Amino acid sequence: MFDWFSLSMTKKVGGLSFILLSFLFVVILFSAYQSQRIYYNMMEVAEIDVPLSEIVAEVEVIQLRQDLFIESLQWHPHATSFNSPMVELQLNDQTEQDFRTFNQALASQLFKAEKVLHNALTLGSVRLKMTDHQALMEKVGLLHKHRIAFEKTLNKAFRTQSMSLQDWSVLEDIDQKLEYESDRMLRMIDVLTMRVSDAVEGQEHRFVLINAMLGISALAIGTYLTLYIILSFRKRVWSLRGQIHHLHHALSTESNPQREHLKSNNMRTKDELDELEDDLQILLSRFSSEIDNRQQIENELIELATRDKLTGAYNRRKWDEQMQAVLHLAHQGYAFSVILIDVDYFKKVNDTQGHDVGDKVLKVLVTELNRLLKPQRDSLFRLGGEEFAVLLKSGDSDDAKQLAEQLRHHIETFSQPDLPAITISLGVTGYQEGDTRQSLVKRVDQLLYEAKAAGRNQVVSD
Ligand SMILES: Nc1nc2c(ncn2[C@@H]2O[C@H](COP(=O)(O)OP(=O)(O)OP(=O)(O)O)[C@@H](O)[C@H]2O)c(=O)[nH]1
């Protein structure tokens, strides 16, 4: 089943936006459709009903003129024969002229009405009550017929300058019919116009109602969408900030001076994003200092792992690493030298003074040897027991010999009240082409042996 709540925020916002836009789209389409309908209905009123109303108004005026015309005909019936009583008419040129004028006007108005209705029915501009329009058309036709009959009757009278009583009553009858039909036509047009305006009004009401409903729905969805986005956004930001605070807490339980500083310095109003940015900034700086600390600790641990615990000189592991590195460089032309150092008669120190003193002697020895070494170039290693080595990463073997002699002399002459005096024997050699670690160590070991054999407290080099 469709699970709205488990959708991602993007999908929810996208879905709601789509619905909102669809609503707006429907509102626009419906508005356009209704406007179009209202427009056509109004067009129908403007093109058909308004001209028809004007025509009928004209016909009414003409009708009045026609009534007056008939009134103006002074007549009195007199019998010319028993069977055919005649009407004596006051007919002159002016009378005929008047008749022709209003008769023509009437004919023209009726033609106009026919044309309007014919166009409306044939061109399809009538949308409401087609049958009523057809009835109206018929009514105009009838009026036309009455007018022609009226015209004929009068034409005859003008020709003969007289009229039978029968014709006179026909004329009066036609006149009444004309009047009656014209009234009916006007009423029909009124009804039609009313219907059209009612229909338009109804459409307008529906239009307003449906548009209002769609608009309210769109507003509701828009409001919900906006609130949803704001609340989701705030919830996410707060959740992120919560996680950041947890991280702060995990990094340190102490109060964070940087955070306090930021808080106290930034009194201006901040939004959620500003606060999140601050939190992230502080977190990042804390991470970076934490990384620095860890790096420092790691370096210290590495350093500890490479140092001899008793003396602080580098241990054999470091010696192996460094030898590998300098041999690799030596193969590329960077020479190096080694001084191998051994304490003379150290067993005697242990035996006579005790092991602790022996330890202290070894510690002091390392301190004193280091005094004469150049940290950039020379490194001191404890290879085991009372045996040490100095690695000179650069310089030739003469430099090494010179340094070895300085070391020997310094230890020979060094004294400390609580420690026995000691001497050291040293073997010195430089890198020779084709050397391996074993060949070089073996050679310098041999030289040290020779120094011992030669009476100790001396330097032997190759
Ligand atoms: N105090 C102490 N003594 C140690 C330590 N490591 C080795 N030794 C002692 O150093 C002595 C080395 O003695 P030997 O190898 O006989 O050499 P030496 O007495 O110095 O005589 P030569 O080297 O021939 O001059 C031994 O007695 C070891 O016990 C240490 O860490 N502390």
PDB file of N, CA, C and O in Angstrom, residues 346-382:
ATOM      1  N   PHE A 346      82.599  -2.927  31.347  1.00  0.00           N
ATOM      2  CA  PHE A 346      81.342  -2.535  31.982  1.00  0.00           C
ATOM      3  C   PHE A 346      80.875  -3.580  33.003  1.00  0.00           C
ATOM      4  O   PHE A 346      80.222  -3.261  34.001  1.00  0.00           O
ATOM      5  N   LYS A 347      81.234  -4.785  32.746  1.00  0.00           N
ATOM      6  CA  LYS A 347      80.849  -5.867  33.678  1.00  0.00           C
ATOM      7  C   LYS A 347      81.371  -5.553  35.068  1.00  0.00           C
ATOM      8  O   LYS A 347      80.704  -5.776  36.087  1.00  0.00           O
ATOM      9  N   LYS A 348      82.564  -4.950  35.096  1.00  0.00           N
ATOM     10  CA  LYS A 348      83.212  -4.615  36.371  1.00  0.00           C
ATOM     11  C   LYS A 348      82.375  -3.570  37.129  1.00  0.00           C
ATOM     12  O   LYS A 348      82.238  -3.631  38.349  1.00  0.00           O
ATOM     13  N   VAL A 349      81.812  -2.613  36.356  1.00  0.00           N
ATOM     14  CA  VAL A 349      80.978  -1.564  36.984  1.00  0.00           C
ATOM     15  C   VAL A 349      79.774  -2.226  37.670  1.00  0.00           C
ATOM     16  O   VAL A 349      79.467  -1.943  38.832  1.00  0.00           O
ATOM     17  N   ASN A 350      79.154  -3.103  36.925  1.00  0.00           N
ATOM     18  CA  ASN A 350      77.990  -3.825  37.487  1.00  0.00           C
ATOM     19  C   ASN A 350      78.393  -4.625  38.711  1.00  0.00           C
ATOM     20  O   ASN A 350      77.694  -4.594  39.741  1.00  0.00           O
ATOM     21  N   ASP A 351      79.497  -5.293  38.559  1.00  0.00           N
ATOM     22  CA  ASP A 351      79.924  -6.203  39.634  1.00  0.00           C
ATOM     23  C   ASP A 351      80.310  -5.436  40.888  1.00  0.00           C
ATOM     24  O   ASP A 351      79.997  -5.851  42.005  1.00  0.00           O
ATOM     25  N   THR A 352      80.979  -4.313  40.727  1.00  0.00           N
ATOM     26  CA  THR A 352      81.489  -3.595  41.904  1.00  0.00           C
ATOM     27  C   THR A 352      80.473  -2.567  42.443  1.00  0.00           C
ATOM     28  O   THR A 352      80.332  -2.398  43.645  1.00  0.00           O
ATOM     29  N   GLN A 353      79.769  -1.901  41.549  1.00  0.00           N
ATOM     30  CA  GLN A 353      78.886  -0.796  41.986  1.00  0.00           C
ATOM     31  C   GLN A 353      77.397  -1.218  42.031  1.00  0.00           C
ATOM     32  O   GLN A 353      76.568  -0.501  42.572  1.00  0.00           O
ATOM     33  N   GLY A 354      77.108  -2.288  41.391  1.00  0.00           N
ATOM     34  CA  GLY A 354      75.717  -2.740  41.339  1.00  0.00           C
ATOM     35  C   GLY A 354      75.057  -2.401  39.994  1.00  0.00           C
ATOM     36  O   GLY A 354      75.498  -1.507  39.272  1.00  0.00           O
ATOM     37  N   HIS A 355      73.992  -3.119  39.728  1.00  0.00           N
ATOM     38  CA  HIS A 355      73.318  -2.989  38.427  1.00  0.00           C
ATOM     39  C   HIS A 355      72.680  -1.610  38.238  1.00  0.00           C
ATOM     40  O   HIS A 355      72.667  -1.051  37.123  1.00  0.00           O
ATOM     41  N   ASP A 356      72.160  -1.034  39.361  1.00  0.00           N
ATOM     42  CA  ASP A 356      71.498   0.285  39.261  1.00  0.00           C
ATOM     43  C   ASP A 356      72.490   1.353  38.832  1.00  0.00           C
ATOM     44  O   ASP A 356      72.173   2.223  38.000  1.00  0.00           O
ATOM     45  N   VAL A 357      73.667   1.287  39.447  1.00  0.00           N
ATOM     46  CA  VAL A 357      74.700   2.261  39.052  1.00  0.00           C
ATOM     47  C   VAL A 357      75.052   2.052  37.584  1.00  0.00           C
ATOM     48  O   VAL A 357      75.237   3.003  36.818  1.00  0.00           O
ATOM     49  N   GLY A 358      75.150   0.758  37.213  1.00  0.00           N
ATOM     50  CA  GLY A 358      75.433   0.426  35.801  1.00  0.00           C
ATOM     51  C   GLY A 358      74.389   1.089  34.878  1.00  0.00           C
ATOM     52  O   GLY A 358      74.733   1.700  33.867  1.00  0.00           O
ATOM     53  N   ASP A 359      73.125   0.997  35.299  1.00  0.00           N
ATOM     54  CA  ASP A 359      72.061   1.628  34.497  1.00  0.00           C
ATOM     55  C   ASP A 359      72.279   3.139  34.407  1.00  0.00           C
ATOM     56  O   ASP A 359      72.144   3.747  33.333  1.00  0.00           O
ATOM     57  N   LYS A 360      72.590   3.717  35.547  1.00  0.00           N
ATOM     58  CA  LYS A 360      72.758   5.177  35.577  1.00  0.00           C
ATOM     59  C   LYS A 360      73.933   5.594  34.695  1.00  0.00           C
ATOM     60  O   LYS A 360      73.868   6.600  33.968  1.00  0.00           O
ATOM     61  N   VAL A 361      74.986   4.757  34.718  1.00  0.00           N
ATOM     62  CA  VAL A 361      76.152   5.048  33.870  1.00  0.00           C
ATOM     63  C   VAL A 361      75.723   5.058  32.388  1.00  0.00           C
ATOM     64  O   VAL A 361      76.109   5.952  31.634  1.00  0.00           O
ATOM     65  N   LEU A 362      74.922   4.074  32.047  1.00  0.00           N
ATOM     66  CA  LEU A 362      74.475   3.996  30.634  1.00  0.00           C
ATOM     67  C   LEU A 362      73.653   5.230  30.242  1.00  0.00           C
ATOM     68  O   LEU A 362      73.812   5.781  29.153  1.00  0.00           O
ATOM     69  N   LYS A 363      72.776   5.653  31.182  1.00  0.00           N
ATOM     70  CA  LYS A 363      71.937   6.847  30.905  1.00  0.00           C
ATOM     71  C   LYS A 363      72.800   8.084  30.732  1.00  0.00           C
ATOM     72  O   LYS A 363      72.618   8.860  29.784  1.00  0.00           O
ATOM     73  N   VAL A 364      73.745   8.265  31.679  1.00  0.00           N
ATOM     74  CA  VAL A 364      74.601   9.464  31.613  1.00  0.00           C
ATOM     75  C   VAL A 364      75.457   9.418  30.351  1.00  0.00           C
ATOM     76  O   VAL A 364      75.675  10.440  29.686  1.00  0.00           O
ATOM     77  N   LEU A 365      75.902   8.204  30.008  1.00  0.00           N
ATOM     78  CA  LEU A 365      76.732   8.051  28.808  1.00  0.00           C
ATOM     79  C   LEU A 365      75.972   8.573  27.577  1.00  0.00           C
ATOM     80  O   LEU A 365      76.512   9.349  26.779  1.00  0.00           O
ATOM     81  N   VAL A 366      74.710   8.164  27.466  1.00  0.00           N
ATOM     82  CA  VAL A 366      73.897   8.595  26.297  1.00  0.00           C
ATOM     83  C   VAL A 366      73.739  10.110  26.300  1.00  0.00           C
ATOM     84  O   VAL A 366      73.882  10.761  25.258  1.00  0.00           O
ATOM     85  N   THR A 367      73.472  10.680  27.494  1.00  0.00           N
ATOM     86  CA  THR A 367      73.314  12.138  27.580  1.00  0.00           C
ATOM     87  C   THR A 367      74.582  12.837  27.104  1.00  0.00           C
ATOM     88  O   THR A 367      74.536  13.797  26.319  1.00  0.00           O
ATOM     89  N   GLU A 368      75.709  12.340  27.565  1.00  0.00           N
ATOM     90  CA  GLU A 368      76.973  13.012  27.230  1.00  0.00           C
ATOM     91  C   GLU A 368      77.340  12.835  25.760  1.00  0.00           C
ATOM     92  O   GLU A 368      77.851  13.764  25.135  1.00  0.00           O
ATOM     93  N   LEU A 369      77.081  11.635  25.234  1.00  0.00           N
ATOM     94  CA  LEU A 369      77.366  11.425  23.799  1.00  0.00           C
ATOM     95  C   LEU A 369      76.503  12.362  22.942  1.00  0.00           C
ATOM     96  O   LEU A 369      76.987  12.970  21.994  1.00  0.00           O
ATOM     97  N   ASN A 370      75.225  12.456  23.319  1.00  0.00           N
ATOM     98  CA  ASN A 370      74.294  13.310  22.540  1.00  0.00           C
ATOM     99  C   ASN A 370      74.745  14.762  22.514  1.00  0.00           C
ATOM    100  O   ASN A 370      74.434  15.492  21.561  1.00  0.00           O
ATOM    101  N   ARG A 371      75.429  15.194  23.556  1.00  0.00           N
ATOM    102  CA  ARG A 371      75.875  16.596  23.600  1.00  0.00           C
ATOM    103  C   ARG A 371      76.731  16.953  22.400  1.00  0.00           C
ATOM    104  O   ARG A 371      76.721  18.078  21.920  1.00  0.00           O
ATOM    105  N   LEU A 372      77.534  15.972  21.947  1.00  0.00           N
ATOM    106  CA  LEU A 372      78.481  16.273  20.868  1.00  0.00           C
ATOM    107  C   LEU A 372      77.917  15.973  19.465  1.00  0.00           C
ATOM    108  O   LEU A 372      78.561  16.243  18.473  1.00  0.00           O
ATOM    109  N   LEU A 373      76.735  15.379  19.426  1.00  0.00           N
ATOM    110  CA  LEU A 373      76.169  15.019  18.108  1.00  0.00           C
ATOM    111  C   LEU A 373      75.418  16.196  17.489  1.00  0.00           C
ATOM    112  O   LEU A 373      74.921  17.061  18.199  1.00  0.00           O
ATOM    113  N   LYS A 374      75.399  16.182  16.139  1.00  0.00           N
ATOM    114  CA  LYS A 374      74.616  17.205  15.432  1.00  0.00           C
ATOM    115  C   LYS A 374      73.255  16.568  15.111  1.00  0.00           C
ATOM    116  O   LYS A 374      73.202  15.637  14.295  1.00  0.00           O
ATOM    117  N   PRO A 375      72.185  17.081  15.718  1.00  0.00           N
ATOM    118  CA  PRO A 375      70.871  16.410  15.571  1.00  0.00           C
ATOM    119  C   PRO A 375      70.418  16.232  14.120  1.00  0.00           C
ATOM    120  O   PRO A 375      69.758  15.270  13.796  1.00  0.00           O
ATOM    121  N   GLN A 376      70.782  17.202  13.245  1.00  0.00           N
ATOM    122  CA  GLN A 376      70.348  17.090  11.832  1.00  0.00           C
ATOM    123  C   GLN A 376      71.050  15.934  11.122  1.00  0.00           C
ATOM    124  O   GLN A 376      70.494  15.338  10.207  1.00  0.00           O
ATOM    125  N   ARG A 377      72.272  15.651  11.580  1.00  0.00           N
ATOM    126  CA  ARG A 377      73.080  14.689  10.834  1.00  0.00           C
ATOM    127  C   ARG A 377      73.227  13.350  11.567  1.00  0.00           C
ATOM    128  O   ARG A 377      73.204  12.286  10.947  1.00  0.00           O
ATOM    129  N   ASP A 378      73.403  13.420  12.910  1.00  0.00           N
ATOM    130  CA  ASP A 378      73.808  12.224  13.662  1.00  0.00           C
ATOM    131  C   ASP A 378      72.663  11.680  14.505  1.00  0.00           C
ATOM    132  O   ASP A 378      71.905  12.439  15.104  1.00  0.00           O
ATOM    133  N   SER A 379      72.595  10.336  14.577  1.00  0.00           N
ATOM    134  CA  SER A 379      71.606   9.686  15.457  1.00  0.00           C
ATOM    135  C   SER A 379      72.337   8.633  16.290  1.00  0.00           C
ATOM    136  O   SER A 379      73.210   7.921  15.779  1.00  0.00           O
ATOM    137  N   LEU A 380      71.896   8.538  17.584  1.00  0.00           N
ATOM    138  CA  LEU A 380      72.545   7.588  18.499  1.00  0.00           C
ATOM    139  C   LEU A 380      71.607   6.414  18.768  1.00  0.00           C
ATOM    140  O   LEU A 380      70.439   6.615  19.098  1.00  0.00           O
ATOM    141  N   PHE A 381      72.131   5.188  18.647  1.00  0.00           N
ATOM    142  CA  PHE A 381      71.316   3.981  18.841  1.00  0.00           C
ATOM    143  C   PHE A 381      71.948   3.114  19.929  1.00  0.00           C
ATOM    144  O   PHE A 381      73.175   3.063  20.066  1.00  0.00           O
ATOM    145  N   ARG A 382      71.066   2.454  20.731  1.00  0.00           N
ATOM    146  CA  ARG A 382      71.589   1.428  21.645  1.00  0.00           C
ATOM    147  C   ARG A 382      71.312   0.088  20.970  1.00  0.00           C
ATOM    148  O   ARG A 382      70.159  -0.292  20.783  1.00  0.00           O
TER     149      ARG A 382
END
